Amino acid sequence: MTTTMYLDRPGGRIAYDLTGTGPLVLALPGMGDLRQGFRHLVPGLVGAGFAVATTDLRGHGESDPTFTEYGDLPTGQDALALADALSPDRPVVLVGSSMGAGAALWAAAERPDRVAALVLLGPFARDGGGAGLVKTLMRVALLRPWGPRVWSWYHTSLLAGRPPADHAGYRARNDAALRRPAYWRAFRDTVAQTTHAPVEARLAGVQAPALVVMGGKDPDFKDPAAETRWLAGRLGGAEVLLRPQSGHYPHADDAAEVAPAVAKFLVRRVLRDGADA
């Protein structure tokens, strides 16, 4: 069992755990998700020779709900601060899911010398690419007293009908975390403050090799395949893994295929390339 650790940041603390040895991988979840959402991805990365730190977003999980700023840029700043704390002498890998992918892209553009590679899972890299249902849920339903139940239902729907066997337990944990009043307010603030426009504006500055992983049935995008092609093109030809039957969390609902592919990409682009440098 891992021990929760904390990084002090202006306005509160960021919770993370760390396992394994080797080059550091930092995993950033999306809004309304927990660091345990990477539970199916971590063992393969540790087994491949990486240390992995999974983090909770501001106002999520075991991170503090005392922050006043949320979204892609604050999350990217937290990631860079944690990278400096845990791996000051070597660039890190950033793995981002959903909004966390946007934060990872911003961080890679902000400090290219600190990011060795990117893995982008169901990535949001611009505004306007999502299906209209998301905006409606976020701006209306989540403000109501039944908001936590609505999010719980929608969060599960993002798995495209293919939740992992242990999803019920994870969902219960996530639901309980979000129902805490201060954390629900922080989640709503994250929804209200998040825009991906600053990420799109910085894409040309991303130098790190990237793997874009997208589910073909991701309901957060009108055309997931087209969104994947757009982002890969903006990143100068990033590698792509499109899983036709997966949803917004391919590392959870298609872990048997996605986890080995991510590990293989990082071994090739970080461990082997680093050894050749």
Short mmCIF file of N, CA and C in Angstrom, two decimals, residues 27-170:
data_model
loop_
_atom_site.label_atom_id
_atom_site.label_comp_id
_atom_site.label_asym_id
_atom_site.label_seq_id
_atom_site.Cartn_x
_atom_site.Cartn_y
_atom_site.Cartn_z
N ALA A 27 1.68 11.45 -13.30
CA ALA A 27 0.36 11.21 -13.90
C ALA A 27 -0.65 12.21 -13.36
N LEU A 28 -1.32 12.92 -14.27
CA LEU A 28 -2.26 13.98 -13.93
C LEU A 28 -3.66 13.57 -14.37
N PRO A 29 -4.59 13.40 -13.42
CA PRO A 29 -5.96 13.01 -13.80
C PRO A 29 -6.75 14.18 -14.36
N GLY A 30 -7.94 13.89 -14.83
CA GLY A 30 -8.85 14.92 -15.29
C GLY A 30 -9.77 15.37 -14.16
N MET A 31 -10.53 16.42 -14.43
CA MET A 31 -11.43 16.94 -13.39
C MET A 31 -12.46 15.89 -13.01
N GLY A 32 -12.78 15.87 -11.71
CA GLY A 32 -13.76 14.91 -11.22
C GLY A 32 -13.23 13.51 -11.10
N ASP A 33 -11.92 13.33 -11.22
CA ASP A 33 -11.31 12.01 -11.16
C ASP A 33 -10.26 12.02 -10.06
N LEU A 34 -9.80 10.84 -9.67
CA LEU A 34 -8.80 10.67 -8.62
C LEU A 34 -7.51 10.09 -9.18
N ARG A 35 -6.45 10.20 -8.42
CA ARG A 35 -5.18 9.64 -8.87
C ARG A 35 -5.26 8.12 -9.00
N GLN A 36 -6.18 7.49 -8.26
CA GLN A 36 -6.35 6.04 -8.39
C GLN A 36 -6.93 5.64 -9.74
N GLY A 37 -7.36 6.62 -10.52
CA GLY A 37 -7.82 6.33 -11.88
C GLY A 37 -6.72 5.75 -12.75
N PHE A 38 -5.45 5.90 -12.33
CA PHE A 38 -4.32 5.35 -13.09
C PHE A 38 -3.90 3.97 -12.57
N ARG A 39 -4.74 3.35 -11.74
CA ARG A 39 -4.35 2.11 -11.07
C ARG A 39 -4.03 0.97 -12.03
N HIS A 40 -4.61 0.99 -13.23
CA HIS A 40 -4.33 -0.07 -14.20
C HIS A 40 -3.12 0.23 -15.07
N LEU A 41 -2.64 1.46 -15.00
CA LEU A 41 -1.51 1.87 -15.82
C LEU A 41 -0.19 1.78 -15.06
N VAL A 42 -0.23 2.05 -13.75
CA VAL A 42 0.99 2.16 -12.96
C VAL A 42 1.82 0.87 -12.92
N PRO A 43 1.22 -0.31 -12.66
CA PRO A 43 2.06 -1.51 -12.52
C PRO A 43 2.93 -1.79 -13.74
N GLY A 44 2.41 -1.60 -14.93
CA GLY A 44 3.19 -1.85 -16.13
C GLY A 44 4.34 -0.87 -16.28
N LEU A 45 4.14 0.38 -15.88
CA LEU A 45 5.21 1.37 -15.97
C LEU A 45 6.31 1.09 -14.94
N VAL A 46 5.89 0.72 -13.73
CA VAL A 46 6.88 0.36 -12.72
C VAL A 46 7.67 -0.87 -13.17
N GLY A 47 6.96 -1.85 -13.71
CA GLY A 47 7.62 -3.05 -14.20
C GLY A 47 8.57 -2.79 -15.35
N ALA A 48 8.30 -1.73 -16.12
CA ALA A 48 9.16 -1.38 -17.26
C ALA A 48 10.38 -0.58 -16.86
N GLY A 49 10.46 -0.18 -15.59
CA GLY A 49 11.65 0.53 -15.12
C GLY A 49 11.46 1.99 -14.80
N PHE A 50 10.24 2.40 -14.49
CA PHE A 50 9.96 3.81 -14.17
C PHE A 50 9.51 3.96 -12.72
N ALA A 51 9.78 5.11 -12.15
CA ALA A 51 9.12 5.55 -10.93
C ALA A 51 7.88 6.32 -11.35
N VAL A 52 6.77 6.12 -10.66
CA VAL A 52 5.51 6.75 -11.05
C VAL A 52 4.92 7.50 -9.86
N ALA A 53 4.66 8.77 -10.07
CA ALA A 53 3.95 9.59 -9.08
C ALA A 53 2.58 9.92 -9.65
N THR A 54 1.53 9.50 -8.96
CA THR A 54 0.17 9.85 -9.37
C THR A 54 -0.33 10.93 -8.43
N THR A 55 -0.99 11.93 -8.98
CA THR A 55 -1.37 13.10 -8.21
C THR A 55 -2.88 13.28 -8.19
N ASP A 56 -3.35 13.96 -7.16
CA ASP A 56 -4.73 14.45 -7.13
C ASP A 56 -4.73 15.92 -7.53
N LEU A 57 -5.69 16.31 -8.35
CA LEU A 57 -5.82 17.71 -8.72
C LEU A 57 -6.13 18.56 -7.50
N ARG A 58 -5.96 19.84 -7.63
CA ARG A 58 -6.39 20.77 -6.60
C ARG A 58 -7.87 20.54 -6.28
N GLY A 59 -8.19 20.46 -5.00
CA GLY A 59 -9.59 20.30 -4.60
C GLY A 59 -10.19 18.95 -4.92
N HIS A 60 -9.37 17.95 -5.18
CA HIS A 60 -9.82 16.59 -5.48
C HIS A 60 -9.09 15.62 -4.56
N GLY A 61 -9.74 14.50 -4.26
CA GLY A 61 -9.08 13.44 -3.51
C GLY A 61 -8.53 13.90 -2.19
N GLU A 62 -7.21 13.76 -2.03
CA GLU A 62 -6.55 14.16 -0.80
C GLU A 62 -5.80 15.47 -0.92
N SER A 63 -5.87 16.12 -2.08
CA SER A 63 -5.34 17.48 -2.19
C SER A 63 -6.29 18.45 -1.48
N ASP A 64 -5.78 19.61 -1.11
CA ASP A 64 -6.59 20.56 -0.36
C ASP A 64 -7.62 21.26 -1.24
N PRO A 65 -8.79 21.60 -0.66
CA PRO A 65 -9.82 22.35 -1.39
C PRO A 65 -9.74 23.85 -1.11
N THR A 66 -8.56 24.33 -0.73
CA THR A 66 -8.40 25.72 -0.29
C THR A 66 -7.87 26.64 -1.38
N PHE A 67 -7.63 26.11 -2.56
CA PHE A 67 -7.08 26.92 -3.64
C PHE A 67 -8.14 27.88 -4.19
N THR A 68 -7.67 28.93 -4.83
CA THR A 68 -8.58 29.86 -5.51
C THR A 68 -8.46 29.77 -7.03
N GLU A 69 -7.42 29.10 -7.51
CA GLU A 69 -7.21 28.97 -8.95
C GLU A 69 -7.18 27.48 -9.32
N TYR A 70 -7.91 27.14 -10.38
CA TYR A 70 -8.03 25.76 -10.84
C TYR A 70 -7.93 25.74 -12.36
N GLY A 71 -7.73 24.55 -12.91
CA GLY A 71 -7.73 24.42 -14.36
C GLY A 71 -6.39 23.98 -14.91
N ASP A 72 -6.24 24.10 -16.22
CA ASP A 72 -5.07 23.58 -16.92
C ASP A 72 -3.76 24.21 -16.45
N LEU A 73 -3.71 25.55 -16.41
CA LEU A 73 -2.45 26.21 -16.08
C LEU A 73 -2.02 25.96 -14.64
N PRO A 74 -2.91 26.13 -13.64
CA PRO A 74 -2.48 25.79 -12.28
C PRO A 74 -2.05 24.33 -12.13
N THR A 75 -2.74 23.43 -12.83
CA THR A 75 -2.36 22.02 -12.77
C THR A 75 -1.00 21.80 -13.40
N GLY A 76 -0.75 22.46 -14.53
CA GLY A 76 0.56 22.37 -15.16
C GLY A 76 1.66 22.94 -14.29
N GLN A 77 1.37 24.03 -13.59
CA GLN A 77 2.35 24.62 -12.67
C GLN A 77 2.65 23.67 -11.51
N ASP A 78 1.61 23.02 -11.00
CA ASP A 78 1.81 22.04 -9.92
C ASP A 78 2.67 20.88 -10.40
N ALA A 79 2.42 20.43 -11.63
CA ALA A 79 3.20 19.32 -12.17
C ALA A 79 4.68 19.69 -12.29
N LEU A 80 4.97 20.88 -12.77
CA LEU A 80 6.36 21.30 -12.88
C LEU A 80 7.02 21.44 -11.52
N ALA A 81 6.26 21.94 -10.53
CA ALA A 81 6.81 22.06 -9.18
C ALA A 81 7.12 20.68 -8.60
N LEU A 82 6.25 19.70 -8.85
CA LEU A 82 6.49 18.36 -8.35
C LEU A 82 7.66 17.72 -9.08
N ALA A 83 7.78 17.98 -10.38
CA ALA A 83 8.92 17.48 -11.14
C ALA A 83 10.23 18.02 -10.58
N ASP A 84 10.25 19.30 -10.25
CA ASP A 84 11.46 19.90 -9.68
C ASP A 84 11.78 19.31 -8.31
N ALA A 85 10.74 18.98 -7.55
CA ALA A 85 10.96 18.43 -6.21
C ALA A 85 11.45 16.99 -6.24
N LEU A 86 10.90 16.18 -7.15
CA LEU A 86 11.20 14.75 -7.15
C LEU A 86 12.29 14.35 -8.14
N SER A 87 12.49 15.14 -9.18
CA SER A 87 13.48 14.78 -10.21
C SER A 87 14.19 16.03 -10.71
N PRO A 88 14.94 16.70 -9.82
CA PRO A 88 15.54 17.98 -10.21
C PRO A 88 16.60 17.89 -11.29
N ASP A 89 17.21 16.70 -11.45
CA ASP A 89 18.34 16.58 -12.36
C ASP A 89 18.01 15.85 -13.67
N ARG A 90 16.76 15.43 -13.81
CA ARG A 90 16.41 14.66 -15.01
C ARG A 90 15.01 15.01 -15.46
N PRO A 91 14.79 15.20 -16.76
CA PRO A 91 13.43 15.48 -17.25
C PRO A 91 12.48 14.35 -16.92
N VAL A 92 11.21 14.67 -16.83
CA VAL A 92 10.20 13.69 -16.44
C VAL A 92 9.25 13.42 -17.60
N VAL A 93 8.52 12.33 -17.47
CA VAL A 93 7.42 12.02 -18.38
C VAL A 93 6.14 12.55 -17.75
N LEU A 94 5.31 13.20 -18.53
CA LEU A 94 4.00 13.63 -18.06
C LEU A 94 2.93 12.80 -18.76
N VAL A 95 2.11 12.14 -17.95
CA VAL A 95 0.95 11.41 -18.44
C VAL A 95 -0.28 12.17 -17.98
N GLY A 96 -1.11 12.59 -18.92
CA GLY A 96 -2.29 13.36 -18.57
C GLY A 96 -3.55 12.75 -19.14
N SER A 97 -4.59 12.73 -18.32
CA SER A 97 -5.90 12.24 -18.76
C SER A 97 -6.86 13.42 -18.84
N SER A 98 -7.55 13.56 -19.98
CA SER A 98 -8.58 14.59 -20.13
C SER A 98 -8.00 15.98 -19.89
N MET A 99 -8.50 16.71 -18.91
CA MET A 99 -7.95 18.02 -18.59
C MET A 99 -6.49 17.93 -18.19
N GLY A 100 -6.10 16.83 -17.53
CA GLY A 100 -4.71 16.64 -17.15
C GLY A 100 -3.78 16.60 -18.35
N ALA A 101 -4.29 16.14 -19.49
CA ALA A 101 -3.49 16.14 -20.72
C ALA A 101 -3.24 17.56 -21.19
N GLY A 102 -4.26 18.41 -21.08
CA GLY A 102 -4.07 19.81 -21.42
C GLY A 102 -3.01 20.45 -20.54
N ALA A 103 -3.06 20.16 -19.25
CA ALA A 103 -2.07 20.69 -18.31
C ALA A 103 -0.67 20.19 -18.67
N ALA A 104 -0.57 18.92 -19.05
CA ALA A 104 0.73 18.36 -19.43
C ALA A 104 1.28 19.05 -20.67
N LEU A 105 0.42 19.31 -21.64
CA LEU A 105 0.86 20.00 -22.85
C LEU A 105 1.36 21.41 -22.53
N TRP A 106 0.62 22.12 -21.68
CA TRP A 106 1.05 23.47 -21.30
C TRP A 106 2.41 23.42 -20.60
N ALA A 107 2.58 22.48 -19.67
CA ALA A 107 3.84 22.36 -18.94
C ALA A 107 5.00 22.06 -19.89
N ALA A 108 4.75 21.19 -20.88
CA ALA A 108 5.80 20.84 -21.83
C ALA A 108 6.22 22.03 -22.68
N ALA A 109 5.28 22.91 -22.99
CA ALA A 109 5.61 24.12 -23.75
C ALA A 109 6.28 25.15 -22.85
N GLU A 110 5.85 25.23 -21.61
CA GLU A 110 6.39 26.22 -20.67
C GLU A 110 7.85 25.93 -20.33
N ARG A 111 8.15 24.65 -20.11
CA ARG A 111 9.52 24.28 -19.73
C ARG A 111 9.93 23.00 -20.47
N PRO A 112 10.25 23.15 -21.74
CA PRO A 112 10.57 21.96 -22.55
C PRO A 112 11.76 21.17 -22.04
N ASP A 113 12.67 21.82 -21.33
CA ASP A 113 13.83 21.12 -20.79
C ASP A 113 13.48 20.16 -19.67
N ARG A 114 12.26 20.27 -19.10
CA ARG A 114 11.87 19.44 -17.96
C ARG A 114 10.98 18.27 -18.35
N VAL A 115 10.60 18.19 -19.62
CA VAL A 115 9.65 17.14 -20.05
C VAL A 115 10.28 16.27 -21.12
N ALA A 116 10.46 14.99 -20.79
CA ALA A 116 11.12 14.07 -21.71
C ALA A 116 10.15 13.47 -22.72
N ALA A 117 8.89 13.28 -22.32
CA ALA A 117 7.89 12.67 -23.20
C ALA A 117 6.51 12.93 -22.62
N LEU A 118 5.50 12.78 -23.47
CA LEU A 118 4.11 12.99 -23.08
C LEU A 118 3.26 11.79 -23.48
N VAL A 119 2.35 11.42 -22.60
CA VAL A 119 1.31 10.45 -22.94
C VAL A 119 -0.02 11.15 -22.66
N LEU A 120 -0.84 11.29 -23.68
CA LEU A 120 -2.06 12.10 -23.63
C LEU A 120 -3.27 11.19 -23.82
N LEU A 121 -4.06 11.02 -22.76
CA LEU A 121 -5.17 10.07 -22.73
C LEU A 121 -6.50 10.82 -22.82
N GLY A 122 -7.24 10.63 -23.91
CA GLY A 122 -8.49 11.36 -24.08
C GLY A 122 -8.27 12.86 -23.91
N PRO A 123 -7.29 13.44 -24.59
CA PRO A 123 -6.81 14.79 -24.26
C PRO A 123 -7.73 15.91 -24.71
N PHE A 124 -7.87 16.90 -23.82
CA PHE A 124 -8.46 18.18 -24.16
C PHE A 124 -7.33 19.17 -24.40
N ALA A 125 -7.17 19.60 -25.64
CA ALA A 125 -6.11 20.54 -25.98
C ALA A 125 -6.66 21.82 -26.58
N ARG A 126 -7.99 21.93 -26.66
CA ARG A 126 -8.63 23.15 -27.17
C ARG A 126 -10.07 23.17 -26.70
N ASP A 127 -10.66 24.34 -26.73
CA ASP A 127 -12.08 24.47 -26.42
C ASP A 127 -12.89 24.19 -27.68
N GLY A 128 -14.14 23.78 -27.48
CA GLY A 128 -15.04 23.62 -28.60
C GLY A 128 -15.01 22.28 -29.27
N GLY A 129 -14.16 21.34 -28.78
CA GLY A 129 -14.09 20.05 -29.44
C GLY A 129 -15.04 19.02 -28.86
N GLY A 130 -15.70 19.36 -27.72
CA GLY A 130 -16.53 18.38 -27.05
C GLY A 130 -17.96 18.36 -27.53
N ALA A 131 -18.65 17.30 -27.17
CA ALA A 131 -20.07 17.20 -27.47
C ALA A 131 -20.85 18.13 -26.56
N GLY A 132 -21.99 18.64 -27.02
CA GLY A 132 -22.74 19.64 -26.28
C GLY A 132 -23.23 19.19 -24.93
N LEU A 133 -23.43 17.87 -24.73
CA LEU A 133 -23.93 17.37 -23.47
C LEU A 133 -23.04 17.76 -22.31
N VAL A 134 -21.73 17.77 -22.52
CA VAL A 134 -20.80 18.07 -21.44
C VAL A 134 -21.06 19.48 -20.91
N LYS A 135 -21.13 20.46 -21.82
CA LYS A 135 -21.34 21.83 -21.38
C LYS A 135 -22.65 21.98 -20.62
N THR A 136 -23.69 21.32 -21.10
CA THR A 136 -24.98 21.41 -20.43
C THR A 136 -24.90 20.86 -19.02
N LEU A 137 -24.31 19.69 -18.88
CA LEU A 137 -24.17 19.08 -17.56
C LEU A 137 -23.37 19.96 -16.63
N MET A 138 -22.26 20.46 -17.11
CA MET A 138 -21.37 21.22 -16.26
C MET A 138 -22.00 22.52 -15.78
N ARG A 139 -22.67 23.22 -16.67
CA ARG A 139 -23.15 24.56 -16.33
C ARG A 139 -24.52 24.59 -15.67
N VAL A 140 -25.27 23.52 -15.78
CA VAL A 140 -26.61 23.51 -15.22
C VAL A 140 -26.76 22.44 -14.15
N ALA A 141 -26.67 21.17 -14.56
CA ALA A 141 -26.98 20.08 -13.63
C ALA A 141 -26.07 20.05 -12.42
N LEU A 142 -24.78 20.36 -12.61
CA LEU A 142 -23.85 20.24 -11.50
C LEU A 142 -24.03 21.34 -10.46
N LEU A 143 -24.79 22.37 -10.79
CA LEU A 143 -25.06 23.43 -9.83
C LEU A 143 -26.24 23.09 -8.93
N ARG A 144 -26.96 22.04 -9.26
CA ARG A 144 -28.15 21.66 -8.51
C ARG A 144 -27.80 20.74 -7.34
N PRO A 145 -28.72 20.53 -6.40
CA PRO A 145 -28.42 19.64 -5.27
C PRO A 145 -28.09 18.22 -5.70
N TRP A 146 -28.62 17.81 -6.85
CA TRP A 146 -28.34 16.44 -7.31
C TRP A 146 -27.07 16.37 -8.16
N GLY A 147 -26.28 17.43 -8.16
CA GLY A 147 -25.08 17.48 -8.98
C GLY A 147 -24.13 16.31 -8.80
N PRO A 148 -23.80 15.90 -7.55
CA PRO A 148 -22.90 14.75 -7.40
C PRO A 148 -23.43 13.47 -8.03
N ARG A 149 -24.75 13.25 -7.98
CA ARG A 149 -25.31 12.05 -8.60
C ARG A 149 -25.22 12.13 -10.12
N VAL A 150 -25.45 13.33 -10.65
CA VAL A 150 -25.34 13.51 -12.10
C VAL A 150 -23.90 13.24 -12.55
N TRP A 151 -22.94 13.79 -11.81
CA TRP A 151 -21.55 13.55 -12.20
C TRP A 151 -21.19 12.07 -12.11
N SER A 152 -21.65 11.39 -11.07
CA SER A 152 -21.35 9.97 -10.92
C SER A 152 -21.86 9.18 -12.11
N TRP A 153 -23.08 9.48 -12.54
CA TRP A 153 -23.64 8.80 -13.71
C TRP A 153 -22.82 9.12 -14.96
N TYR A 154 -22.53 10.40 -15.17
CA TYR A 154 -21.83 10.80 -16.38
C TYR A 154 -20.40 10.25 -16.39
N HIS A 155 -19.75 10.26 -15.23
CA HIS A 155 -18.39 9.75 -15.14
C HIS A 155 -18.33 8.29 -15.60
N THR A 156 -19.30 7.49 -15.18
CA THR A 156 -19.34 6.09 -15.60
C THR A 156 -19.64 5.98 -17.10
N SER A 157 -20.50 6.86 -17.61
CA SER A 157 -20.84 6.80 -19.03
C SER A 157 -19.63 7.06 -19.91
N LEU A 158 -18.63 7.75 -19.40
CA LEU A 158 -17.44 8.05 -20.17
C LEU A 158 -16.60 6.81 -20.47
N LEU A 159 -16.92 5.72 -19.79
CA LEU A 159 -16.23 4.46 -20.03
C LEU A 159 -16.84 3.69 -21.20
N ALA A 160 -17.81 4.27 -21.87
CA ALA A 160 -18.41 3.70 -23.08
C ALA A 160 -18.97 2.30 -22.86
N GLY A 161 -19.53 2.08 -21.67
CA GLY A 161 -20.15 0.80 -21.39
C GLY A 161 -19.19 -0.33 -21.12
N ARG A 162 -17.91 -0.01 -20.88
CA ARG A 162 -16.90 -1.04 -20.67
C ARG A 162 -16.10 -0.77 -19.40
N PRO A 163 -16.75 -0.58 -18.27
CA PRO A 163 -16.00 -0.29 -17.04
C PRO A 163 -15.15 -1.48 -16.62
N PRO A 164 -13.99 -1.23 -16.01
CA PRO A 164 -13.16 -2.34 -15.52
C PRO A 164 -13.86 -3.07 -14.38
N ALA A 165 -13.38 -4.25 -14.07
CA ALA A 165 -14.05 -5.09 -13.08
C ALA A 165 -14.11 -4.44 -11.71
N ASP A 166 -13.15 -3.59 -11.40
CA ASP A 166 -13.11 -2.96 -10.07
C ASP A 166 -13.72 -1.56 -10.06
N HIS A 167 -14.52 -1.26 -11.08
CA HIS A 167 -15.03 0.12 -11.20
C HIS A 167 -15.99 0.49 -10.08
N ALA A 168 -16.80 -0.44 -9.61
CA ALA A 168 -17.78 -0.10 -8.57
C ALA A 168 -17.09 0.46 -7.33
N GLY A 169 -16.01 -0.18 -6.91
CA GLY A 169 -15.28 0.30 -5.76
C GLY A 169 -14.64 1.65 -6.00
N TYR A 170 -14.07 1.82 -7.19
CA TYR A 170 -13.46 3.11 -7.51
C TYR A 170 -14.53 4.21 -7.58
#
